[in-house]
XYZ file of C-alpha atoms in Angstrom:
240
model
C -59.847 76.979 -5.162
C -57.188 78.581 -7.343
C -56.010 77.515 -10.778
C -52.269 78.242 -10.626
C -51.312 74.997 -12.370
C -51.904 74.455 -16.091
C -51.873 71.335 -18.241
C -50.311 71.536 -21.679
C -53.780 72.019 -23.189
C -54.577 74.764 -20.657
C -51.318 76.523 -21.532
C -51.991 76.224 -25.265
C -55.446 77.731 -24.796
C -54.092 80.579 -22.647
C -51.429 81.494 -25.223
C -53.398 80.690 -28.386
C -50.753 78.226 -29.538
C -51.011 74.665 -30.830
C -50.416 71.836 -28.353
C -47.745 70.416 -30.622
C -45.832 73.724 -30.631
C -45.619 73.877 -26.851
C -44.828 70.156 -26.669
C -41.962 70.826 -29.074
C -40.617 73.607 -26.865
C -40.760 71.258 -23.895
C -38.794 68.685 -25.899
C -36.247 71.380 -26.823
C -36.022 72.285 -23.089
C -37.233 75.825 -23.709
C -39.995 75.049 -21.212
C -39.773 72.777 -18.204
C -42.874 71.292 -16.539
C -43.138 71.837 -12.797
C -44.283 68.239 -12.499
C -46.479 65.571 -14.030
C -49.946 64.214 -13.357
C -50.519 60.508 -12.699
C -50.935 59.860 -16.441
C -47.656 61.734 -17.142
C -49.464 64.821 -18.433
C -47.015 67.746 -17.960
C -48.139 70.450 -15.525
C -46.917 74.049 -15.594
C -47.124 76.986 -13.162
C -49.330 79.828 -14.414
C -46.255 82.102 -14.378
C -44.876 80.199 -17.376
C -47.448 81.929 -19.612
C -45.219 85.022 -19.761
C -42.242 82.854 -20.707
C -44.245 81.250 -23.520
C -45.183 84.700 -24.820
C -41.525 85.777 -24.881
C -40.435 82.568 -26.622
C -43.186 83.048 -29.182
C -41.940 86.564 -29.919
C -38.467 85.219 -30.626
C -39.893 82.422 -32.751
C -41.976 84.931 -34.738
C -38.769 86.866 -35.432
C -37.408 83.758 -37.114
C -35.194 82.333 -34.361
C -34.952 78.549 -34.309
C -35.386 76.627 -31.000
C -31.643 76.025 -30.620
C -30.994 79.754 -31.181
C -33.653 80.687 -28.619
C -31.998 78.287 -26.189
C -28.682 80.107 -26.643
C -30.363 83.476 -26.082
C -31.979 82.212 -22.873
C -28.666 80.848 -21.592
C -26.804 84.049 -22.453
C -29.180 86.857 -21.498
C -32.341 85.130 -20.228
C -35.879 86.213 -20.969
C -37.731 89.209 -19.519
C -39.061 88.267 -16.055
C -37.322 84.899 -16.446
C -35.916 85.055 -12.925
C -39.375 85.583 -11.407
C -40.741 82.811 -13.570
C -38.131 80.345 -12.303
C -38.906 81.336 -8.720
C -42.627 80.779 -9.231
C -41.944 77.442 -10.922
C -39.821 76.327 -7.990
C -42.592 77.250 -5.573
C -45.234 75.390 -7.584
C -43.005 72.301 -8.005
C -43.848 71.236 -4.478
C -47.338 70.002 -5.307
C -48.380 66.351 -5.330
C -50.975 64.619 -7.466
C -53.375 62.097 -5.933
C -51.115 59.258 -7.058
C -47.995 60.920 -5.607
C -49.756 61.589 -2.310
C -51.095 58.035 -2.084
C -47.678 56.532 -2.745
C -45.814 58.729 -0.269
C -48.383 58.461 2.526
C -49.020 54.738 2.182
C -52.769 54.943 1.528
C -54.725 54.238 -1.642
C -55.989 56.928 -4.042
C -59.501 55.638 -3.315
C -58.995 56.304 0.402
C -57.814 59.847 -0.299
C -60.869 60.428 -2.501
C -63.092 59.090 0.325
C -61.466 61.478 2.809
C -62.094 64.331 0.374
C -65.762 63.351 0.056
C -66.020 63.466 3.861
C -64.391 66.916 3.964
C -61.407 65.665 5.978
C -58.869 66.883 3.428
C -59.160 69.062 0.357
C -56.756 69.844 -2.490
C -54.659 72.986 -2.234
C -55.528 73.680 -5.852
C -57.083 72.243 -8.975
C -55.899 72.714 -12.528
C -58.245 74.024 -15.150
C -58.268 70.461 -16.463
C -59.472 69.106 -13.109
C -56.271 67.641 -11.630
C -56.272 67.753 -7.810
C -52.968 68.939 -6.329
C -51.717 68.946 -2.744
C -48.863 70.510 -0.831
C -46.190 68.205 0.602
C -47.587 68.712 4.123
C -50.504 66.464 3.171
C -48.204 63.424 3.269
C -47.790 63.873 7.023
C -51.474 64.750 7.482
C -52.602 61.569 5.684
C -50.364 59.497 7.946
C -51.873 61.218 10.982
C -55.387 60.473 9.732
C -54.456 56.823 9.304
C -53.063 56.812 12.852
C -56.291 58.271 14.237
C -58.251 55.503 12.544
C -55.993 52.969 14.272
C -56.750 54.783 17.546
C -60.438 54.057 16.961
C -61.514 57.530 15.828
C -64.486 57.698 13.457
C -64.220 59.726 10.260
C -66.561 62.300 11.797
C -64.208 62.684 14.793
C -61.181 62.827 12.480
C -62.831 65.635 10.491
C -63.110 67.676 13.690
C -59.389 67.182 14.331
C -58.556 68.051 10.714
C -60.721 71.188 10.868
C -58.929 72.213 14.080
C -55.538 71.774 12.403
C -56.575 73.940 9.453
C -58.004 76.576 11.814
C -54.776 76.589 13.810
C -52.752 77.137 10.638
C -55.035 80.026 9.641
C -54.664 81.668 13.059
C -50.893 81.230 12.959
C -50.751 82.808 9.501
C -52.805 85.888 10.456
C -53.750 86.228 14.129
C -55.170 89.728 13.629
C -57.735 88.459 11.116
C -59.725 86.796 13.930
C -61.549 88.455 16.865
C -59.708 87.998 20.166
C -62.622 86.210 21.884
C -63.070 83.828 18.946
C -59.363 82.920 18.966
C -59.445 82.315 22.716
C -62.465 80.000 22.400
C -60.972 78.063 19.487
C -57.613 77.619 21.217
C -59.285 76.433 24.435
C -61.289 73.905 22.424
C -58.126 72.667 20.713
C -56.337 72.239 24.041
C -59.217 70.115 25.337
C -59.119 67.996 22.172
C -55.351 67.530 22.559
C -55.765 66.421 26.178
C -58.504 63.974 25.156
C -56.174 62.501 22.550
C -53.377 62.242 25.124
C -55.756 60.370 27.455
C -56.808 57.963 24.708
C -53.181 57.396 23.669
C -52.358 56.561 27.299
C -55.035 53.880 27.350
C -53.813 52.538 24.014
C -50.232 52.398 25.287
C -51.362 50.396 28.321
C -53.324 48.030 26.093
C -50.431 47.655 23.671
C -48.152 46.848 26.607
C -50.515 44.103 27.826
C -50.808 42.599 24.370
C -47.050 42.781 23.812
C -46.414 40.832 27.035
C -49.153 38.328 26.198
C -47.902 37.765 22.658
C -44.328 37.295 23.848
C -45.506 34.625 26.313
C -47.727 32.913 23.740
C -44.941 32.966 21.179
C -42.541 31.351 23.674
C -45.148 28.713 24.628
C -45.902 27.912 20.991
C -42.189 27.605 20.133
C -41.757 25.265 23.133
C -44.664 23.078 22.015
C -43.323 23.070 18.452
C -39.905 21.853 19.662
C -41.526 19.203 21.899
C -43.740 18.009 19.045
C -40.766 17.662 16.694
C -39.038 15.332 19.219
C -41.969 12.887 19.247
C -41.727 9.550 17.499
C -43.279 8.930 14.095
C -46.451 7.573 15.705
C -47.617 9.321 18.855
C -50.926 8.888 20.568
C -52.664 10.557 17.693
C -50.874 8.396 15.087
C -52.247 5.477 13.110
C -52.445 2.036 14.771
C -52.276 -1.352 13.030
């Protein structure tokens, strides 16, 4: 697990600066967080360390924050362009709270899936924040779908492992022996066909239930209308 994301305290420790100093630079817009944790703690890409060092050099020379801001706008900082690129790349992460909100599942459910090895964070900060790429939103929705299909968490883990393996093979086919790739791909194709078969059965069942519910709904509405037309005292009413 890498540690490419830093909290404000992590950044202060890396650069030997006081938290309040860095917080002040954030307030002056000399530094911009890549995002925030669930408790609004600012999070920074590791590449920002170089930017902090350059800002500190200017501050040590006696430049005030507003003057440093003008220098940055006019000529930039050394490696500033690379730093912005890295920040943009790291801005795509999601905290547990972000992921839960966007995928429609609870943070507790995500933690449970992690405990079962179904998903795992793309990275953790030095302070322990778990961070995920945006692709996990779709993956969490797929996991929820599989649960609706009747898959156990153990079966879902197999599917999730297959997805991660497929991504790894796609990223670097030559890193895997030819025979191993062939076996893994054959296994995935069988799993896909099994899911297609189960989805077919579910679609048939859903169709039956849809027809049944439509009929029951119509019957119930008919009975409701008939009941409303009855007199104030029907057979089940009170008698003198």
